[in-house]
Coordinates of C-alpha atoms in Angstrom, one line a residue:
M1 CA -108.3 -112.2 101.1
V2 CA -112.0 -112.1 100.1
E3 CA -114.1 -109.6 98.2
F4 CA -117.1 -107.8 99.7
R5 CA -119.5 -107.5 96.8
M6 CA -122.7 -105.5 96.1
P7 CA -125.4 -107.9 97.3
S8 CA -128.7 -108.7 95.6
L9 CA -131.2 -107.1 97.9
G10 CA -134.3 -108.2 96.1
A11 CA -135.4 -110.2 93.1
D12 CA -135.8 -107.0 91.0
M13 CA -132.5 -105.4 92.0
V14 CA -129.9 -105.0 89.3
E15 CA -127.8 -102.2 90.7
G16 CA -127.3 -100.2 93.9
T17 CA -125.8 -96.9 95.1
L18 CA -123.2 -97.1 97.8
L19 CA -124.5 -94.4 100.2
H20 CA -122.2 -94.6 103.2
W21 CA -119.3 -96.7 104.5
L22 CA -119.7 -97.4 108.2
V23 CA -116.2 -98.8 108.5
H24 CA -112.7 -97.7 107.3
P25 CA -109.7 -99.6 106.1
G26 CA -108.0 -101.3 109.0
D27 CA -111.2 -101.8 111.0
V28 CA -111.8 -105.3 112.4
V29 CA -115.2 -106.7 111.2
H30 CA -117.1 -109.8 112.1
K31 CA -119.8 -111.8 110.3
G32 CA -123.1 -109.9 110.8
D33 CA -121.6 -106.5 111.3
V34 CA -123.3 -103.7 109.4
V35 CA -120.5 -102.2 107.2
A36 CA -122.2 -100.1 104.6
E37 CA -125.5 -98.5 103.5
V38 CA -126.8 -99.2 100.0
D39 CA -129.6 -97.4 98.3
T40 CA -132.1 -99.4 96.1
T41 CA -135.3 -98.3 94.4
K42 CA -137.1 -99.3 97.7
A43 CA -135.0 -98.0 100.6
A44 CA -131.6 -97.4 102.1
I45 CA -130.5 -100.8 103.3
E46 CA -127.8 -101.5 105.8
V47 CA -125.6 -104.3 104.4
E48 CA -124.0 -106.8 106.7
C49 CA -120.6 -108.4 106.4
F50 CA -120.5 -112.2 105.7
D51 CA -116.8 -112.8 106.8
D52 CA -114.5 -112.1 109.7
G53 CA -111.4 -110.1 109.1
V54 CA -110.0 -106.7 108.6
M55 CA -111.3 -104.2 106.1
G56 CA -108.7 -103.8 103.3
T57 CA -109.1 -101.6 100.3
I58 CA -112.3 -99.6 99.6
L59 CA -113.0 -100.2 95.9
V60 CA -116.2 -98.2 95.5
P61 CA -116.5 -94.7 96.9
E62 CA -119.7 -93.3 98.4
G63 CA -122.2 -92.0 95.9
K64 CA -121.3 -94.4 93.1
T65 CA -123.9 -96.7 91.5
V66 CA -122.7 -100.2 90.6
P67 CA -124.3 -103.5 89.4
V68 CA -125.1 -106.3 91.7
G69 CA -122.0 -108.5 92.3
T70 CA -119.4 -105.6 91.9
P71 CA -116.6 -105.9 94.4
L72 CA -117.0 -103.0 96.9
A73 CA -114.0 -103.7 99.2
T74 CA -111.6 -106.3 100.2
I75 CA -111.5 -108.1 103.6
E76 CA -108.2 -109.5 104.8
P77 CA -107.7 -112.3 107.4
A78 CA -107.3 -110.8 110.8
S79 CA -104.2 -112.8 111.4
D80 CA -102.4 -110.9 108.6
R81 CA -102.7 -107.6 110.5
A82 CA -100.3 -106.8 113.3
V83 CA -101.3 -105.2 116.6
V84 CA -100.1 -101.6 116.6
A85 CA -99.5 -99.8 119.8
G86 CA -102.2 -97.3 120.6
D87 CA -104.4 -98.4 117.7
T88 CA -107.9 -99.6 118.6
R89 CA -108.1 -101.8 115.4
T90 CA -106.5 -104.8 117.1
A91 CA -106.0 -108.0 115.0
I92 CA -107.5 -111.2 116.3
P93 CA -106.1 -114.5 115.0
D94 CA -109.4 -116.4 115.4
G95 CA -111.6 -113.7 114.1
R96 CA -112.8 -112.7 117.6
N97 CA -111.9 -109.7 119.8
P98 CA -112.4 -110.7 123.4
P99 CA -111.8 -108.1 126.0
S100 CA -108.6 -108.3 128.1
S101 CA -107.2 -106.1 130.8
R102 CA -103.7 -107.4 130.4
P103 CA -101.1 -105.3 128.6
A104 CA -100.5 -106.4 125.0
E105 CA -97.4 -106.3 122.9
S106 CA -97.3 -104.8 119.5
A107 CA -95.5 -106.2 116.5
R108 CA -92.6 -103.9 117.3
G109 CA -92.4 -105.2 120.9
E110 CA -94.0 -102.1 122.4
T111 CA -96.5 -102.5 125.2
V112 CA -100.0 -101.4 124.6
P113 CA -101.2 -99.4 127.7
E114 CA -103.7 -101.1 129.9
T115 CA -107.4 -100.2 129.5
D116 CA -110.3 -100.8 131.8
G117 CA -113.1 -103.2 130.8
A118 CA -115.5 -100.4 129.7
T119 CA -113.0 -98.9 127.3
E120 CA -112.2 -102.3 126.0
M121 CA -115.9 -103.1 125.3
A122 CA -116.3 -99.7 123.6
R123 CA -113.4 -100.6 121.3
H124 CA -114.9 -103.9 120.4
A125 CA -118.4 -102.6 119.6
T126 CA -119.6 -103.3 116.0
P127 CA -119.3 -100.6 113.4
L128 CA -123.0 -100.0 113.5
I129 CA -123.0 -99.5 117.3
R130 CA -120.1 -97.1 117.0
R131 CA -121.9 -95.1 114.3
L132 CA -125.1 -94.9 116.3
A133 CA -123.2 -93.8 119.4
Q134 CA -121.2 -91.2 117.4
E135 CA -124.3 -89.7 115.8
A136 CA -126.0 -89.4 119.2
G137 CA -123.0 -88.0 121.0
I138 CA -122.7 -91.0 123.3
D139 CA -119.4 -92.1 124.7
L140 CA -119.4 -95.9 124.5
A141 CA -116.9 -96.2 127.4
T142 CA -119.6 -94.9 129.7
L143 CA -122.1 -97.6 128.8
H144 CA -122.7 -100.9 130.5
G145 CA -123.1 -103.6 127.9
S146 CA -125.9 -106.1 128.2
G147 CA -124.7 -108.4 125.5
P148 CA -122.7 -111.7 125.9
G149 CA -119.6 -111.1 128.0
G150 CA -120.7 -107.5 128.7
R151 CA -120.5 -106.5 125.0
I152 CA -122.4 -103.3 124.1
V153 CA -125.4 -103.9 121.9
R154 CA -127.8 -101.7 120.0
S155 CA -130.4 -101.6 122.8
D156 CA -127.7 -100.2 125.2
V157 CA -127.1 -97.3 122.9
E158 CA -130.9 -96.7 122.3
H159 CA -131.5 -96.6 126.0
A160 CA -128.8 -94.1 126.5
I161 CA -130.2 -92.0 123.7
A162 CA -133.7 -92.1 125.2
A163 CA -132.3 -91.1 128.6
D164 CA -130.4 -88.2 127.0
Q165 CA -133.6 -87.0 125.2
R166 CA -135.6 -87.1 128.4
A167 CA -133.0 -85.1 130.2
T168 CA -133.0 -81.3 130.3
P169 CA -131.3 -79.9 127.2
R170 CA -127.8 -78.8 128.1
A171 CA -124.4 -78.4 126.5
R172 CA -123.0 -81.9 126.1
P173 CA -119.2 -82.3 126.7
I174 CA -117.4 -83.9 123.8
A175 CA -115.9 -87.2 124.8
A176 CA -112.1 -87.3 124.9
Q177 CA -111.9 -89.9 122.1
D178 CA -114.1 -87.7 119.9
R179 CA -112.1 -84.6 120.7
A180 CA -108.9 -86.5 119.8
R181 CA -110.5 -87.7 116.6
S182 CA -111.5 -84.2 115.6
D183 CA -107.9 -83.0 116.0
E184 CA -106.4 -85.8 113.9
P185 CA -105.1 -85.0 110.5
T186 CA -107.2 -86.2 107.6
K187 CA -106.4 -89.9 106.8
P188 CA -106.5 -91.3 103.3
H189 CA -109.7 -93.3 104.0
E190 CA -111.6 -90.1 105.0
R191 CA -112.2 -89.2 101.4
F192 CA -115.1 -91.6 101.6
D193 CA -116.7 -89.9 104.6
T194 CA -118.8 -87.5 102.5
P195 CA -119.6 -87.2 98.8
E196 CA -118.6 -83.5 98.9
R197 CA -115.0 -84.5 99.5
L198 CA -115.0 -86.3 96.2
S199 CA -115.6 -83.1 94.2
S200 CA -114.1 -80.4 96.5
P201 CA -112.2 -77.8 94.5
S202 CA -108.9 -76.5 95.6
P203 CA -108.6 -74.8 98.0
P204 CA -111.0 -77.2 99.8
T205 CA -114.3 -75.9 101.0
V206 CA -115.5 -76.5 104.6
V207 CA -117.5 -79.7 104.8
T208 CA -120.3 -79.9 107.4
R209 CA -120.0 -83.0 109.5
A210 CA -123.4 -84.7 109.6
S211 CA -124.9 -88.2 109.9
G212 CA -126.2 -89.8 106.8
Y213 CA -129.7 -89.7 108.3
A214 CA -129.4 -86.0 108.9
R215 CA -128.2 -85.4 105.3
R216 CA -131.2 -87.1 103.9
L217 CA -133.6 -85.2 106.1
A218 CA -131.9 -81.9 105.1
L219 CA -132.1 -82.9 101.4
T220 CA -135.8 -83.7 101.5
S221 CA -136.6 -80.6 103.7
G222 CA -134.5 -78.2 101.7
V223 CA -132.3 -77.3 104.6
D224 CA -128.7 -76.1 104.2
L225 CA -126.6 -78.0 106.7
A226 CA -124.1 -75.2 106.7
N227 CA -126.6 -73.1 108.6
V228 CA -127.5 -75.8 111.2
S229 CA -125.8 -75.9 114.6
G230 CA -124.9 -79.5 115.3
T231 CA -125.0 -81.1 118.8
G232 CA -123.1 -84.3 117.9
P233 CA -119.4 -85.1 118.5
G234 CA -117.2 -82.3 117.2
G235 CA -120.3 -80.3 116.2
A236 CA -121.7 -82.9 113.9
V237 CA -125.3 -82.4 112.8
R238 CA -127.7 -85.1 113.9
A239 CA -131.2 -85.8 112.6
R240 CA -132.9 -83.9 115.5
D241 CA -130.8 -80.8 114.7
V242 CA -132.4 -80.4 111.3
P243 CA -135.1 -77.7 111.9
T244 CA -137.9 -79.2 109.8
A245 CA -137.3 -82.7 111.1
G246 CA -138.8 -81.9 114.5
P247 CA -137.9 -83.9 117.6
V248 CA -136.7 -87.5 117.1
S249 CA -139.3 -89.8 118.4
E250 CA -138.3 -92.7 120.6
P251 CA -139.3 -96.1 119.5
R252 CA -142.2 -97.6 121.3
A253 CA -140.8 -99.9 123.9
E254 CA -144.1 -101.6 125.0
V255 CA -147.4 -102.7 123.7
T256 CA -150.5 -100.8 124.8
E257 CA -153.3 -102.5 126.6
S258 CA -155.6 -102.2 123.5
A259 CA -152.9 -103.7 121.3
R260 CA -152.6 -106.7 123.6
T261 CA -156.3 -107.5 123.5
Q262 CA -157.2 -106.4 120.0
P263 CA -155.4 -107.9 116.9
T264 CA -152.9 -105.6 115.4
D265 CA -152.2 -104.8 111.8
T266 CA -148.7 -106.0 111.0
T267 CA -148.4 -103.0 108.6
R268 CA -149.0 -100.4 111.4
E269 CA -148.2 -101.9 114.8
T270 CA -144.9 -100.3 115.7
G271 CA -142.2 -97.9 114.8
V272 CA -142.2 -94.4 113.4
E273 CA -141.4 -93.3 109.9
A274 CA -138.8 -90.7 109.1
P275 CA -139.8 -88.4 106.2
Q276 CA -137.3 -90.0 103.8
H277 CA -139.6 -92.1 101.6
D278 CA -140.3 -90.6 98.2
P279 CA -144.1 -91.2 97.7
V280 CA -143.9 -90.9 93.9
A281 CA -141.0 -93.3 93.6
V282 CA -142.7 -95.8 96.0
R283 CA -146.0 -95.5 94.1
K284 CA -144.2 -96.2 90.8
V285 CA -142.5 -99.3 92.2
I286 CA -145.8 -100.6 93.5
A287 CA -147.6 -99.9 90.2
A288 CA -145.0 -101.7 88.2
A289 CA -144.9 -104.8 90.4
M290 CA -148.7 -105.1 90.8
T291 CA -149.4 -104.6 87.1
R292 CA -146.9 -107.2 86.1
S293 CA -148.4 -109.6 88.6
K294 CA -152.0 -109.2 87.5
R295 CA -151.0 -109.5 83.8
T296 CA -148.8 -112.5 84.1
V297 CA -150.0 -114.5 87.2
P298 CA -153.3 -116.4 87.0
H299 CA -154.7 -115.8 90.5
Y300 CA -157.2 -118.0 92.4
Y301 CA -158.8 -116.9 95.7
L302 CA -159.9 -118.8 98.8
S303 CA -161.1 -117.6 102.2
S304 CA -161.8 -119.3 105.5
T305 CA -163.2 -118.3 108.9
I306 CA -161.0 -119.2 111.9
D307 CA -162.1 -119.5 115.5
M308 CA -159.6 -117.4 117.6
D309 CA -161.0 -118.2 121.1
A310 CA -158.1 -120.6 122.0
A311 CA -155.5 -118.3 120.5
L312 CA -156.6 -115.2 122.4
D313 CA -156.9 -117.2 125.7
W314 CA -153.3 -118.5 125.2
L315 CA -152.1 -115.0 124.4
E316 CA -153.8 -113.5 127.5
G317 CA -152.1 -116.1 129.7
A318 CA -148.7 -115.6 128.1
N319 CA -148.8 -111.8 128.4
R320 CA -149.9 -112.0 132.0
R321 CA -146.7 -113.8 132.8
A322 CA -144.4 -111.6 130.7
P323 CA -143.0 -108.1 131.4
V324 CA -144.7 -105.3 129.5
N325 CA -142.0 -104.8 126.9
A326 CA -142.1 -108.5 126.1
R327 CA -145.8 -109.0 125.5
I328 CA -147.1 -110.4 122.3
V329 CA -149.9 -109.2 120.0
S330 CA -152.1 -111.6 117.9
S331 CA -150.3 -110.6 114.7
A332 CA -147.2 -112.5 115.9
L333 CA -149.3 -115.7 116.4
V334 CA -150.8 -115.2 112.9
L335 CA -147.4 -114.9 111.4
C336 CA -146.1 -118.0 113.3
A337 CA -149.1 -120.0 112.1
T338 CA -148.6 -118.9 108.5
A339 CA -144.9 -119.8 108.5
R340 CA -145.6 -123.2 110.0
A341 CA -148.3 -123.8 107.4
A342 CA -146.0 -122.8 104.6
R343 CA -143.5 -125.4 105.8
A344 CA -146.2 -128.1 106.0
V345 CA -147.6 -127.2 102.5
P346 CA -144.5 -126.5 100.5
A347 CA -146.4 -126.2 97.2
L348 CA -147.2 -122.6 98.2
N349 CA -143.7 -121.7 99.5
G350 CA -141.3 -120.9 96.7
H351 CA -141.0 -119.2 93.3
W352 CA -142.3 -119.6 89.8
L353 CA -139.2 -118.8 87.7
D354 CA -138.5 -117.9 84.1
D355 CA -138.2 -121.6 83.1
D356 CA -141.9 -121.9 83.7
E357 CA -141.5 -124.2 86.6
F358 CA -142.2 -124.0 90.3
H359 CA -139.1 -124.1 92.6
P360 CA -140.1 -124.9 96.2
A361 CA -138.0 -123.2 98.8
S362 CA -136.1 -125.1 101.5
D363 CA -136.7 -122.3 104.0
V364 CA -139.7 -120.1 104.9
H365 CA -138.8 -116.4 104.4
L366 CA -141.9 -114.5 105.3
G367 CA -142.6 -111.2 103.6
V368 CA -144.6 -108.7 105.7
V369 CA -146.5 -105.9 104.0
V370 CA -145.8 -102.7 105.9
S371 CA -147.9 -99.5 105.3
L372 CA -145.9 -96.3 105.2
H373 CA -147.3 -93.3 107.0
G374 CA -146.6 -91.1 104.0
G375 CA -148.4 -93.5 101.7
G376 CA -147.5 -96.7 99.9
I377 CA -146.2 -100.0 101.2
M378 CA -142.9 -101.8 101.7
V379 CA -142.4 -105.6 102.1
P380 CA -139.4 -106.5 104.3
T381 CA -138.7 -110.1 105.1
I382 CA -138.5 -112.1 108.3
P383 CA -135.9 -114.9 107.4
D384 CA -136.5 -118.4 108.6
A385 CA -139.8 -117.5 110.1
D386 CA -140.9 -121.1 110.6
T387 CA -138.2 -121.5 113.2
L388 CA -139.4 -118.6 115.4
A389 CA -141.5 -118.9 118.5
P390 CA -144.2 -116.2 119.1
A391 CA -141.9 -114.1 121.4
A392 CA -139.1 -114.2 118.8
M393 CA -141.6 -113.5 116.0
M394 CA -142.8 -110.4 118.0
D395 CA -139.3 -109.1 118.3
A396 CA -138.6 -109.7 114.6
L397 CA -141.9 -108.0 113.6
R398 CA -141.2 -104.9 115.7
G399 CA -137.7 -104.6 114.1
V400 CA -138.7 -105.0 110.4
V401 CA -141.7 -102.6 110.8
A402 CA -139.6 -99.9 112.5
R403 CA -136.8 -100.2 110.0
A404 CA -139.1 -100.2 107.0
R405 CA -140.8 -97.1 108.1
T406 CA -137.5 -95.3 108.7
A407 CA -136.1 -96.6 105.4
R408 CA -133.3 -98.2 107.3
L409 CA -133.6 -101.8 106.2
R410 CA -130.8 -104.3 106.7
S411 CA -129.6 -106.8 104.0
S412 CA -131.3 -109.6 106.1
D413 CA -134.6 -107.7 105.7
A414 CA -134.2 -107.9 102.0
V415 CA -133.8 -111.7 101.7
P416 CA -136.2 -112.8 98.8
A417 CA -139.4 -113.8 100.5
T418 CA -140.9 -117.2 99.7
I419 CA -144.5 -116.2 100.8
T420 CA -146.1 -113.0 101.9
V421 CA -148.6 -111.9 104.6
T422 CA -150.8 -108.8 104.5
N423 CA -152.8 -107.9 107.6
L424 CA -155.3 -105.1 107.8
G425 CA -156.9 -106.2 111.0
E426 CA -156.2 -102.9 112.8
L427 CA -158.1 -101.0 110.1
G428 CA -161.2 -103.0 110.9
V429 CA -161.7 -104.7 107.5
D430 CA -163.2 -108.2 107.6
S431 CA -160.9 -109.6 104.9
V432 CA -158.3 -108.6 102.3
F433 CA -157.3 -110.4 99.1
G434 CA -153.7 -109.5 98.2
V435 CA -151.9 -109.4 94.9
I436 CA -149.1 -112.0 94.6
A437 CA -145.6 -110.6 94.6
A438 CA -144.1 -112.5 91.7
P439 CA -142.1 -114.7 91.5
Q440 CA -143.7 -115.9 94.7
V441 CA -146.8 -118.0 94.2
A442 CA -149.0 -117.0 97.2
I443 CA -150.0 -114.2 99.5
V444 CA -152.0 -114.7 102.7
G445 CA -154.4 -112.0 104.0
F446 CA -155.9 -111.5 107.4
G447 CA -158.7 -109.2 108.6
A448 CA -159.9 -108.1 112.0
V449 CA -160.7 -110.5 114.8
T450 CA -164.3 -109.7 115.7
A451 CA -167.0 -111.3 117.9
R452 CA -169.4 -113.0 115.5
P453 CA -172.4 -115.4 116.0
C454 CA -171.5 -119.0 115.3
A455 CA -172.5 -122.5 116.1
V456 CA -170.6 -124.0 119.1
N457 CA -171.4 -127.6 119.9
G458 CA -174.8 -127.4 118.3
L459 CA -175.7 -124.2 120.0
L460 CA -175.7 -120.6 118.8
G461 CA -172.9 -118.6 120.5
V462 CA -170.6 -115.6 120.0
R463 CA -166.9 -116.2 119.5
P464 CA -163.9 -114.2 118.3
Q465 CA -163.5 -115.0 114.6
L466 CA -160.8 -114.2 112.0
T467 CA -161.2 -114.3 108.2
A468 CA -158.1 -115.7 106.5
T469 CA -157.7 -115.4 102.7
L470 CA -155.3 -116.9 100.1
S471 CA -154.4 -115.5 96.7
A472 CA -152.4 -118.2 94.9
D473 CA -150.8 -118.8 91.5
H474 CA -152.9 -121.4 89.6
R475 CA -149.8 -122.5 87.6
A476 CA -148.1 -123.7 90.8
S477 CA -151.1 -125.1 92.8
D478 CA -154.8 -125.8 92.7
G479 CA -157.7 -125.0 95.1
A480 CA -157.3 -128.3 97.0
V481 CA -153.7 -127.3 98.0
G482 CA -154.8 -123.9 99.0
A483 CA -157.6 -125.3 101.1
R484 CA -155.2 -127.6 102.9
F485 CA -152.9 -124.6 103.6
L486 CA -155.7 -122.5 105.1
N487 CA -156.9 -125.5 107.2
T488 CA -153.3 -125.9 108.5
V489 CA -153.2 -122.2 109.5
A490 CA -156.5 -122.7 111.4
D491 CA -155.2 -125.8 113.1
Y492 CA -152.1 -124.0 114.5
L493 CA -154.2 -121.0 115.7
Q494 CA -156.6 -123.3 117.5
Q495 CA -153.7 -125.1 119.1
P496 CA -151.3 -122.1 119.9
E497 CA -149.3 -124.1 122.4
E498 CA -147.7 -125.9 119.3
L499 CA -146.4 -122.6 117.8

């Protein structure tokens, strides 16, 4: 048995609030499954499981704030749980749950009824996928999985939601499994479903079923969920049912023509923000971090002009061969070049810690400054960014920007960054000098790619140019190191085939 603990989701995090459990005792979980949602001073973060097994005892109920490192639940080895007839929480000796159409025997010798492949895949979907489908009123058994072995993945659910939103509104039948679930008596673990159950007087009051997202929208909008008619399973209220929330926008699935030809600001390029950021709280966090940095970190500043002709030519050729939804914007190339340069110049990739000493990082975890539509910024992380090709970097960038703007970060998005990038190219500024996010020792800034007069082979010409800047900690490095870093970034962007 192992303990699932409150993770550290940032260098400044000392405690967190357990918002929602996405799994129940007895559910099979795998490494990488999202099992809980934790609230920090920055955002609600989906926390992933780091072990395979079966959820055991829930130790911390929803709504409770506990310090980092506190045991939240126990996870038992899957082999310790028997297969119970009719129960979808099937134990797997090797930590996996492969689909099978053959009848299985329970621990009591009973035969589990046969199920078709679709139903089996629905059973083995991750807790996050099951939650998304339940909130949207989607029956997983009706979906065709595009993952390995036909497994249902997040994009399958999102496509089904998008198709449902495009369809003419109509009464949606409740799936048989949802109807059965609504008729089941309350189980012991259901006391964690809603905070209201923790304080319900006797006799119990009626609790409105609603997704966590819908509850936050209702709270910030002043809407009483008891007066909202839900369209989810069993009448559950979904986000789009909250009157002041308006229609739920679909994520942008493709890059526009202008975005493919004009450099895109990494803080604004994709995703939509739900109204769940508290502008005052966000501003206070930014103020405290920036004030501390400027007071304690001796900054030095460098800038360099980079010729982007080769990079844009390469990008145009790559996008011509790629489908629309897989095309890359120049921001992905810029991030790839920065991550590779951080690996090549490790003196700028790491942290200056309390022992007054620089600790270089063995990996490059790239922080990306994201502007929030309601004001303020957030800095999610792209882990192991130096290992990502431009296409993979583009996918990672889309994901972290969308999750940051909807305050739905994952624990992997909160890995402590080792170096940060801020890009204001889309806003048309020529350059930006960032403030270092301590304990990091550097932040890289990029402006817009614009056509500027320059000397080319001894002749005056006009070429696409990009201004790159570096704000670095003078305790950890000097100007010569910073210059080598910017030159390395330029080398990669002028030879994009090496990215």
